[in-house]
Coordinates of C-alpha atoms in Angstrom, one line a residue:
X1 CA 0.0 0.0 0.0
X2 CA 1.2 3.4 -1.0
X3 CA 2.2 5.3 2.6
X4 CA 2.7 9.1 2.0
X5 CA 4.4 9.8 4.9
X6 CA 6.9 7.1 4.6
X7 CA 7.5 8.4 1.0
X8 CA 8.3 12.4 2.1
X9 CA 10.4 10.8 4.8
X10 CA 12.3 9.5 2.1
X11 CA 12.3 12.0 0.0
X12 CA 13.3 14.2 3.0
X13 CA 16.7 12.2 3.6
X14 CA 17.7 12.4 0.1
X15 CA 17.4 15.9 0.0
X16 CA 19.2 16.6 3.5
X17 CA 22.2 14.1 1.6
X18 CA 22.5 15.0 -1.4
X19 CA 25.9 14.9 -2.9
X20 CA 26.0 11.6 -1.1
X21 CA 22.5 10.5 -2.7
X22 CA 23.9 11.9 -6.1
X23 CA 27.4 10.2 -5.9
X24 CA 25.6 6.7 -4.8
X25 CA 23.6 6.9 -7.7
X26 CA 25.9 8.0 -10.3
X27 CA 27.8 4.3 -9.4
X28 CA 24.4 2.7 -10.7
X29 CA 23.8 5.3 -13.4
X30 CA 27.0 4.7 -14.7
X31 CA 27.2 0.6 -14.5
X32 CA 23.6 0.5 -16.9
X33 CA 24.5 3.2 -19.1
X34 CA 28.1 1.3 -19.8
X35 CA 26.6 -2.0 -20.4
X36 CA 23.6 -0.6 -22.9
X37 CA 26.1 1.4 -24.7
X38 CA 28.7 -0.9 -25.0
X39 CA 25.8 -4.0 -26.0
X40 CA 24.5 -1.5 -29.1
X41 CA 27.6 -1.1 -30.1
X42 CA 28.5 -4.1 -30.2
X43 CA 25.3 -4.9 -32.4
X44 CA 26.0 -2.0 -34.7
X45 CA 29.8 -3.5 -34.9
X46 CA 28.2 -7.1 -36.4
X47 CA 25.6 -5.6 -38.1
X48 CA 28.2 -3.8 -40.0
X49 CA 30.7 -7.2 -40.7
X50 CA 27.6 -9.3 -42.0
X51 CA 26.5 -6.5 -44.3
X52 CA 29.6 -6.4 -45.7
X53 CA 29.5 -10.5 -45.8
X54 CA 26.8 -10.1 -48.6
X55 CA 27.3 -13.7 -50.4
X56 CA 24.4 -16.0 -49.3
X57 CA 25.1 -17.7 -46.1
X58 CA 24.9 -21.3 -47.6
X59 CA 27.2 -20.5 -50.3
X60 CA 30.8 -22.2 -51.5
X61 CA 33.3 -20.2 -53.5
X62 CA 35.8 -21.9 -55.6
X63 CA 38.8 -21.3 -57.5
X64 CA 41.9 -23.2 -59.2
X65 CA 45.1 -23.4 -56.7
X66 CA 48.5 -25.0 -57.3
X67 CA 48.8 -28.8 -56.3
X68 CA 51.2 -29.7 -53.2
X69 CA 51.4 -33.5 -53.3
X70 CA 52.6 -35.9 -55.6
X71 CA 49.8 -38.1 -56.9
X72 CA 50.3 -41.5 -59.2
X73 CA 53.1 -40.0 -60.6
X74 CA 52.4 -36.5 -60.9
X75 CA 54.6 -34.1 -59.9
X76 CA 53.3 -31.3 -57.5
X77 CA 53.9 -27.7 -58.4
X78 CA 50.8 -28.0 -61.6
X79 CA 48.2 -25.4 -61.6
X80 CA 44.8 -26.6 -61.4
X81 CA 42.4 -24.2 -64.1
X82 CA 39.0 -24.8 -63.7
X83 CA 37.1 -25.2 -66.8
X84 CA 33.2 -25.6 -68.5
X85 CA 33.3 -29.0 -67.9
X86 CA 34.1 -28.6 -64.2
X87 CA 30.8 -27.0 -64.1
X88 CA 28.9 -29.5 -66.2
X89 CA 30.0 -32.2 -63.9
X90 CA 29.5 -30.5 -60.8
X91 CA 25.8 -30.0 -61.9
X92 CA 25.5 -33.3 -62.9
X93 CA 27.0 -35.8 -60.7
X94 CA 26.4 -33.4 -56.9
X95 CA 22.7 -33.7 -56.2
X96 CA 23.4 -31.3 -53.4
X97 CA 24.2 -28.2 -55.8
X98 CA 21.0 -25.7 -55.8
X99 CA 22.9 -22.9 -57.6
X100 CA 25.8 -23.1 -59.6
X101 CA 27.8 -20.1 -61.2
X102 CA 31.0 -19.2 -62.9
X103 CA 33.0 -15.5 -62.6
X104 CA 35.7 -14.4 -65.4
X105 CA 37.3 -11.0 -64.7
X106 CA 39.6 -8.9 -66.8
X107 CA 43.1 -8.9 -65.3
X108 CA 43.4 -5.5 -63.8
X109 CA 41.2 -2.8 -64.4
X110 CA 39.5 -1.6 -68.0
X111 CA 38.7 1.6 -69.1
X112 CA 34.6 2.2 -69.8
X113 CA 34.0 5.0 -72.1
X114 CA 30.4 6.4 -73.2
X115 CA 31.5 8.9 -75.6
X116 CA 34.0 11.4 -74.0
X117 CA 33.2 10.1 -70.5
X118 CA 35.2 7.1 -69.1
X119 CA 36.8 5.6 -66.2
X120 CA 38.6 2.5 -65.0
X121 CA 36.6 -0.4 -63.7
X122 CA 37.0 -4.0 -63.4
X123 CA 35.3 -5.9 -65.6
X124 CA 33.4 -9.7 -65.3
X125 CA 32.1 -12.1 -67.4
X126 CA 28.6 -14.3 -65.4
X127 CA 25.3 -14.7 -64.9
X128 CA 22.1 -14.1 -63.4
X129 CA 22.8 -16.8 -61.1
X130 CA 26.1 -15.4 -60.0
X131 CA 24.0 -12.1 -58.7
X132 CA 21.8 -13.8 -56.0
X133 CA 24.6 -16.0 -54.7
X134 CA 27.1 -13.2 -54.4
X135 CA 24.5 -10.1 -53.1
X136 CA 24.6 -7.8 -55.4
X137 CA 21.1 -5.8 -55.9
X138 CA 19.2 -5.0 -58.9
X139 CA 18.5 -0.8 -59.3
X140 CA 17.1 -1.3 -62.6
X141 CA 16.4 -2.5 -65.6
X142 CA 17.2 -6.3 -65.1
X143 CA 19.6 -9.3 -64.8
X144 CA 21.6 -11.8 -67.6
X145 CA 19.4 -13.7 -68.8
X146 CA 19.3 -17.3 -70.3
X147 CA 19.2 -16.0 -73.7
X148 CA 22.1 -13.7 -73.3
X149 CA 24.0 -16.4 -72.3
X150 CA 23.0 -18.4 -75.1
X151 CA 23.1 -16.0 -78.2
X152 CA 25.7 -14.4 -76.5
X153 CA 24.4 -10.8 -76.7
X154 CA 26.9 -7.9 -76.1
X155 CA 24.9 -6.9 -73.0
X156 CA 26.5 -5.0 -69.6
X157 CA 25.4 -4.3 -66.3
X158 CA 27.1 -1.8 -64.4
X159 CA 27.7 -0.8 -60.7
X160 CA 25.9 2.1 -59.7
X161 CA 29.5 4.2 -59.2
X162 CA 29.8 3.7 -62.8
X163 CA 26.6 4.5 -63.7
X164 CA 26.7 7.9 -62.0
X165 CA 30.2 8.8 -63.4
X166 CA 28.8 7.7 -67.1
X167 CA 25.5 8.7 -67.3
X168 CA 25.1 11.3 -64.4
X169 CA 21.5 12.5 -64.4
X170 CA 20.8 10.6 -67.6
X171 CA 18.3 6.8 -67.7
X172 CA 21.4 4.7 -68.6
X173 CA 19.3 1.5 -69.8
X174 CA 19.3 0.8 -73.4
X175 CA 22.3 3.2 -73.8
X176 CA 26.3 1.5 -75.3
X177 CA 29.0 2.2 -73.5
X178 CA 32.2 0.2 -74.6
X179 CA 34.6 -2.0 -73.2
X180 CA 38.3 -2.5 -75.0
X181 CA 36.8 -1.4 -77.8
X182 CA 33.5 -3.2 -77.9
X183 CA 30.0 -2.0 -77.7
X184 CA 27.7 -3.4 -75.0
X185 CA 24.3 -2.3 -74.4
X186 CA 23.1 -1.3 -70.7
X187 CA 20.4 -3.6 -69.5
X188 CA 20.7 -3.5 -66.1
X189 CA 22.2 -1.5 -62.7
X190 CA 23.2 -2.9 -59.7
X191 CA 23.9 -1.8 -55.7
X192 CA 25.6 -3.4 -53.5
X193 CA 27.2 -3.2 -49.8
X194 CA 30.5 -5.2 -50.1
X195 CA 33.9 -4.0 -49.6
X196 CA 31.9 -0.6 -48.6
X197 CA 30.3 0.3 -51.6
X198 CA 33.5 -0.3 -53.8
X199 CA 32.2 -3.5 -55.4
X200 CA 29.6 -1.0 -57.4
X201 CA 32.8 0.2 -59.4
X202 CA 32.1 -3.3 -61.2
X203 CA 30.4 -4.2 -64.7
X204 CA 29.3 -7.9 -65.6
X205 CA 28.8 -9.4 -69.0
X206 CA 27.3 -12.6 -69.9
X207 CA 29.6 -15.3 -69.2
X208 CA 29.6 -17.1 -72.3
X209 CA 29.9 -13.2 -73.8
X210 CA 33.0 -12.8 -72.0
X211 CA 34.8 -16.3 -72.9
X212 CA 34.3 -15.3 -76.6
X213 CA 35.3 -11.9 -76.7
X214 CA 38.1 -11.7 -74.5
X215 CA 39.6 -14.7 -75.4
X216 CA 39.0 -16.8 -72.1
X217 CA 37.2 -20.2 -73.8
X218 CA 36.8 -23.0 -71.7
X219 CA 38.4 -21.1 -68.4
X220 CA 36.6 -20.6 -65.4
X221 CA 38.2 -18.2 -62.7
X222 CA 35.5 -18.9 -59.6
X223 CA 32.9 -20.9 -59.4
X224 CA 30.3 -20.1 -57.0
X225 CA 27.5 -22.7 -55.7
X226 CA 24.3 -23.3 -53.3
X227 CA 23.2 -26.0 -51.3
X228 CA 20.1 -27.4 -51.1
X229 CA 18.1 -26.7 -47.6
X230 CA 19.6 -28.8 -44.6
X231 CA 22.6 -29.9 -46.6
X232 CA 25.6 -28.2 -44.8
X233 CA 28.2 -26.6 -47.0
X234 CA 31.2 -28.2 -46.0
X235 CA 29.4 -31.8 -47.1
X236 CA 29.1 -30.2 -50.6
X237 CA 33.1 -28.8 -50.1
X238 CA 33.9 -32.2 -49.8
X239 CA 31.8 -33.8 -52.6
X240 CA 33.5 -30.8 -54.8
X241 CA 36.8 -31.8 -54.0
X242 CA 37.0 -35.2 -54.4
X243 CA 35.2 -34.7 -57.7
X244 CA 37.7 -32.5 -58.5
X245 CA 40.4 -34.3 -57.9
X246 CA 39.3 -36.8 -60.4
X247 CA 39.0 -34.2 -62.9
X248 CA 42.5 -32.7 -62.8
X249 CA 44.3 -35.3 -61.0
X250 CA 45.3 -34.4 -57.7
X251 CA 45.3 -35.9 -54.1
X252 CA 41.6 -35.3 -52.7
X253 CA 43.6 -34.4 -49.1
X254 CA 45.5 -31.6 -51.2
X255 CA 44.4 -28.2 -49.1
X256 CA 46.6 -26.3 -51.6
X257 CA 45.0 -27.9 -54.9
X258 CA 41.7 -25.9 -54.4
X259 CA 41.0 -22.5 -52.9
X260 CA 37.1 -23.3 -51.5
X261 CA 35.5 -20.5 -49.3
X262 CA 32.8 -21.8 -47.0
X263 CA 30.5 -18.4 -46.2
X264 CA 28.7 -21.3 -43.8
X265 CA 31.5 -21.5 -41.7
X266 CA 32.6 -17.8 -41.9
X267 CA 29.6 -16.5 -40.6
X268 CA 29.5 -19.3 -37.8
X269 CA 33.1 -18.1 -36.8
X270 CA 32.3 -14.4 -36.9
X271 CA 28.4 -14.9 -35.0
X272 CA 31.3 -16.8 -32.2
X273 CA 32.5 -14.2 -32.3
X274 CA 30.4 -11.7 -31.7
X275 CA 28.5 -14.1 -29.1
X276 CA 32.3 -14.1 -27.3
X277 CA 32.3 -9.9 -27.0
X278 CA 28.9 -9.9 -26.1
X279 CA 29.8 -12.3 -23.1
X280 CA 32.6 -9.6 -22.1
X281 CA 30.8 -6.5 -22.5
X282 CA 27.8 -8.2 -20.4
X283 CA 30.4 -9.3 -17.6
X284 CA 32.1 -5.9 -17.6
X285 CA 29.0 -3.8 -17.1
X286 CA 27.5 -6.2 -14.4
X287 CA 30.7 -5.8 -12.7
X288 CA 30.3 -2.3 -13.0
X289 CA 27.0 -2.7 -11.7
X290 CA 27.6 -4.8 -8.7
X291 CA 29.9 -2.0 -7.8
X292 CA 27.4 0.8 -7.8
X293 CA 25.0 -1.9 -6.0
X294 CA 27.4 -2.9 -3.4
X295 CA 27.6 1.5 -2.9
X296 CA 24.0 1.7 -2.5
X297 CA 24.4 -1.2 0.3
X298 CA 27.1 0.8 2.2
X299 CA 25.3 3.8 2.1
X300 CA 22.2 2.6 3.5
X301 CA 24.1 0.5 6.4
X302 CA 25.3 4.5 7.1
X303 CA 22.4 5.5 7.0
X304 CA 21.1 2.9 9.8
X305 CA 23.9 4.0 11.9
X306 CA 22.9 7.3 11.7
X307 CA 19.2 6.7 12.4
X308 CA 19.4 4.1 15.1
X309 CA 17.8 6.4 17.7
X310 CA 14.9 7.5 15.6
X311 CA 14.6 3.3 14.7
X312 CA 14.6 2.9 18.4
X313 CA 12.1 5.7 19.2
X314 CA 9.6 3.8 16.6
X315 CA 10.3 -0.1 17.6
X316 CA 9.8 1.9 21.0
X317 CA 6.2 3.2 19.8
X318 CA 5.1 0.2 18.6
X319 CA 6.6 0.3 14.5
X320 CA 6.7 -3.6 12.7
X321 CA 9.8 -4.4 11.6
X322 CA 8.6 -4.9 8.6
X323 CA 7.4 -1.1 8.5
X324 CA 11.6 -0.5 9.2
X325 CA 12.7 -3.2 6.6
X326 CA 10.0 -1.8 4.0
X327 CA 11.4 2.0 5.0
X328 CA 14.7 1.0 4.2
X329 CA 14.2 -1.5 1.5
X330 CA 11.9 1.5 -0.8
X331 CA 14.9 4.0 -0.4
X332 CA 17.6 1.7 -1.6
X333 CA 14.8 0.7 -4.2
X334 CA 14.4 4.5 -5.0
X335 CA 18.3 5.1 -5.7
X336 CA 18.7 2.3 -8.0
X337 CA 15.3 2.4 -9.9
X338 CA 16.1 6.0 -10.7
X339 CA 19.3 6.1 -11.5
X340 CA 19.5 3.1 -13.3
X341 CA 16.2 4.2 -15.2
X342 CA 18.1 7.5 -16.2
X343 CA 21.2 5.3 -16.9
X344 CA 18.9 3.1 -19.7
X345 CA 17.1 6.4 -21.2
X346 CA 20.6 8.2 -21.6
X347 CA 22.3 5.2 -23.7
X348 CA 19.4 4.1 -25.6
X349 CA 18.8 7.9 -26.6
X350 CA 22.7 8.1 -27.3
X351 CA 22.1 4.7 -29.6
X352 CA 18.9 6.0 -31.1
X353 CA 20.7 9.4 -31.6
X354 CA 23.8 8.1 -33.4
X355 CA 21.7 5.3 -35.8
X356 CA 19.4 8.6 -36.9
X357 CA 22.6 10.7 -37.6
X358 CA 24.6 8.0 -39.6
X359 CA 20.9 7.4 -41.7
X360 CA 20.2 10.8 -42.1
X361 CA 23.8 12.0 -43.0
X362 CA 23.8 8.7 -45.4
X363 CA 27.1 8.2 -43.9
X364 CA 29.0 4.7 -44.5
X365 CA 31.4 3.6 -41.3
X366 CA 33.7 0.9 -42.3
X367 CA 32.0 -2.4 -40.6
X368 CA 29.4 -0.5 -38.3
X369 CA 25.8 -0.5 -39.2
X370 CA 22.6 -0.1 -37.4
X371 CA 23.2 -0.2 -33.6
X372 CA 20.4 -1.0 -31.8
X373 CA 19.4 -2.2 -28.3
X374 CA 17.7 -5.4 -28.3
X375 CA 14.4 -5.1 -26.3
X376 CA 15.2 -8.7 -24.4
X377 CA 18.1 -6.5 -22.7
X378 CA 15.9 -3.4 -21.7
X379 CA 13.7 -5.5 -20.1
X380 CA 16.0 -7.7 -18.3
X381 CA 18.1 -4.4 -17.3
X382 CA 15.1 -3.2 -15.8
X383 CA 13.9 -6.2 -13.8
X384 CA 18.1 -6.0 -12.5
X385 CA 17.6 -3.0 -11.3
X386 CA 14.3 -3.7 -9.2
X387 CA 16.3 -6.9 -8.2
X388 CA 19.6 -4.9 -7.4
X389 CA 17.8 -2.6 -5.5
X390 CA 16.1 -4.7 -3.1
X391 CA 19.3 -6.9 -2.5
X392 CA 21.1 -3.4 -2.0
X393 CA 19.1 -2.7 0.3
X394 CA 18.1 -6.2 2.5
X395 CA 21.5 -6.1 4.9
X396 CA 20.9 -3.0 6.1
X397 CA 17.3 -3.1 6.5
X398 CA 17.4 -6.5 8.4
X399 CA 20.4 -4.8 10.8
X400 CA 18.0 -1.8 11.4
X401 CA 14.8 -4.5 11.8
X402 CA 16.8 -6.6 14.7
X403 CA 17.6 -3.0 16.5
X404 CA 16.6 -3.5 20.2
X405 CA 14.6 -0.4 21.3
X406 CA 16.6 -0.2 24.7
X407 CA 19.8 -0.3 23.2
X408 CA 19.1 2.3 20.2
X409 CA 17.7 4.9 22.6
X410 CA 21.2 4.5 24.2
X411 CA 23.4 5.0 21.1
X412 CA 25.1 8.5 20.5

């Protein structure tokens, strides 16, 4: 039941203690704020490496490497070049493929000129397939299709950098631009994240476009493939390899033959990861808690000292102890609620504050994105702090509860 007088009498001892009241709180203020701050931060940190990841998550990269072993009379030190027929057979004999596709690029970078405009770009050859798996986003007009890789039209899609240094103001789709010397029409732009925006200062041609006019038949840089749902990637790694290995020769426990990227098991590494520094940053800032608890404890065991006549005179009148332990156990509640309350508003307005600056400025921060608070963590900070506060409080309202009344009216 709400007690008025109880409340002004607490209310009354803060305000006859206040820079003691103030520098109590600050300890609690201080451990809640910290731990928000530091958690949103951290979110912001891995929101920012897994946008930059941008491949899909089940996802296998591969490329030719240089073989390391001797195998049935092979001599190590042969470069394995990946080729069509790779890819046919991968498609064919590994059930667990969903998508499958290949990546040429221009060695170096190639100049792109639309008239007296130009600039230097790297250039692919690949195909619709190749966007979805490795993230980039369609801005307009659309992707390779099936028939540009079959009639192998002179087709482009560029990056939205080189859109906008090309065509400025001006609807690039269905426009030429060319490419060492060759005309390719504009059917499509494309955004992307990666490598901080960078990856938009790319163009993509249809593969089989690419093999013919730059002279790359029958190679294949990277490969890129799916798996099918509930079929880790590293089972299809394995099936690639030793399918591989048949193809160019090579000892299937060759980790040098191949260069396969799993994004599966990147991503598992970096979530670790993250899970790791959210486990330090929560330990740190309950630590830092504790510490303001455990100086809402010792203030209140002063404050018992110092009111152990006046808890005398009221055992002495006839006052509960559970009217003392509630007394003490509201003001200790009091401290922490508040200060810890002002402690969660001031971080999560500093979070909200910084995410609405970096949107609204449109500014990119090298792997930071989004921070946020979860709402789990509010919730649980709050329910802490009601918990914090009553066990901040308990010692020193039991000590003042078992105060003989004979004894008290005797202390100085």
């Amino acid at each position: 039941m709400f007690d008025l007088d109880k409340w002004q009498e607490i209310l009354g001892t803060m305000r006859r203690n206040k820079l003691r009241t103030f520098l109590t709180a600050f300890g609690v203020f201080w451990g809640i704020f910290m731990l928000v701050l530091l958690l949103g931060a951290g979110k912001g940190l891995e929101n920012g490496v897994l946008k930059n990841f941008g491949s899909a998550p089940n996802s296998l990269f591969i490329s030719g490497g240089k073989v390391s072993l001797p195998w049935q009379g092979l001599q190590p030190g042969r470069q394995v070049k990946l080729t069509n027929d790779d890819m046919k057979a991968i498609r064919r004999q590994i059930g667990d493929v969903e998508l499958i596709a290949p990546r040429n690029r221009l060695t170096g970078e190639y100049t792109i000129e639309r008239g007296a405009k130009n600039g230097s770009y790297q250039v692919f050859g690949a195909d619709g397939d190749f966007f979805r798996l490795n993230g980039e986003k369609l801005a307009a007009g659309r992707l390779i299709s099936p028939l540009d890789l079959l009639e192998r039209r002179k087709v482009i899609i560029l990056g939205e950098r080189v859109r906008k240094v090309l065509f400025g103001d001006e609807d690039a789709i269905g426009q030429y631009v060319k490419v060492r010397g060759v005309s390719f029409r504009v059917v499509g732009i494309f955004t992307t994240t990666q490598n901080n925006g960078r990856n938009e200062e790319r163009a993509y041609t249809p593969f089989s476009t690419f093999q013919a006019t730059f002279n790359q038949y029958n190679q294949v840089q990277l490969l890129v493939l799916s798996t099918r749902d509930g079929v880790p990637v590293q089972v299809l790694s394995d099936k690639v390899r030793l399918l591989l290995a048949g193809q160019h020769h090579f000892n299937p426990d060759d980790a040098q033959a191949l260069q396969l990227e799993n994004t599966e098991e990147q991503r598992k590494r970096f979530l670790g990861l993250f899970t790791g520094i959210r486990l330090f940053v929560s330990v740190i800032g309950v630590l830092t808690l504790v510490a303001g608890v455990v100086g809402v404890s010792n203030i209140m065991l002063i404050i018992v000292q110092e009111r152990t006549r006046e808890i005398g005179v009221r055992k002495a009148l006839g006052a509960t102890p559970w009217s003392i332990v509630s007394l003490i156990l509201q003001e200790a509640i009091v401290i922490t609620g508040v200060s810890g309350g002002l402690g969660l508003l001031a971080s999560v307005g500093l979070i909200a504050a910084a995410r609405y600056g970096i949107e609204k400025t449109g500014a990119e921060l090298p792997y930071f994105d989004r921070p946020e608070v979860n709402p789990s963590v509010a919730v649980t900070a709050v329910v802490l702090l009601v918990i914090a506060g009553a066990v901040a409080g308990l010692i020193p309202a039991l000590k003042a509860a078992n105060i003989k009344p004979i004894e008290a009216l005797r202390a100085d």
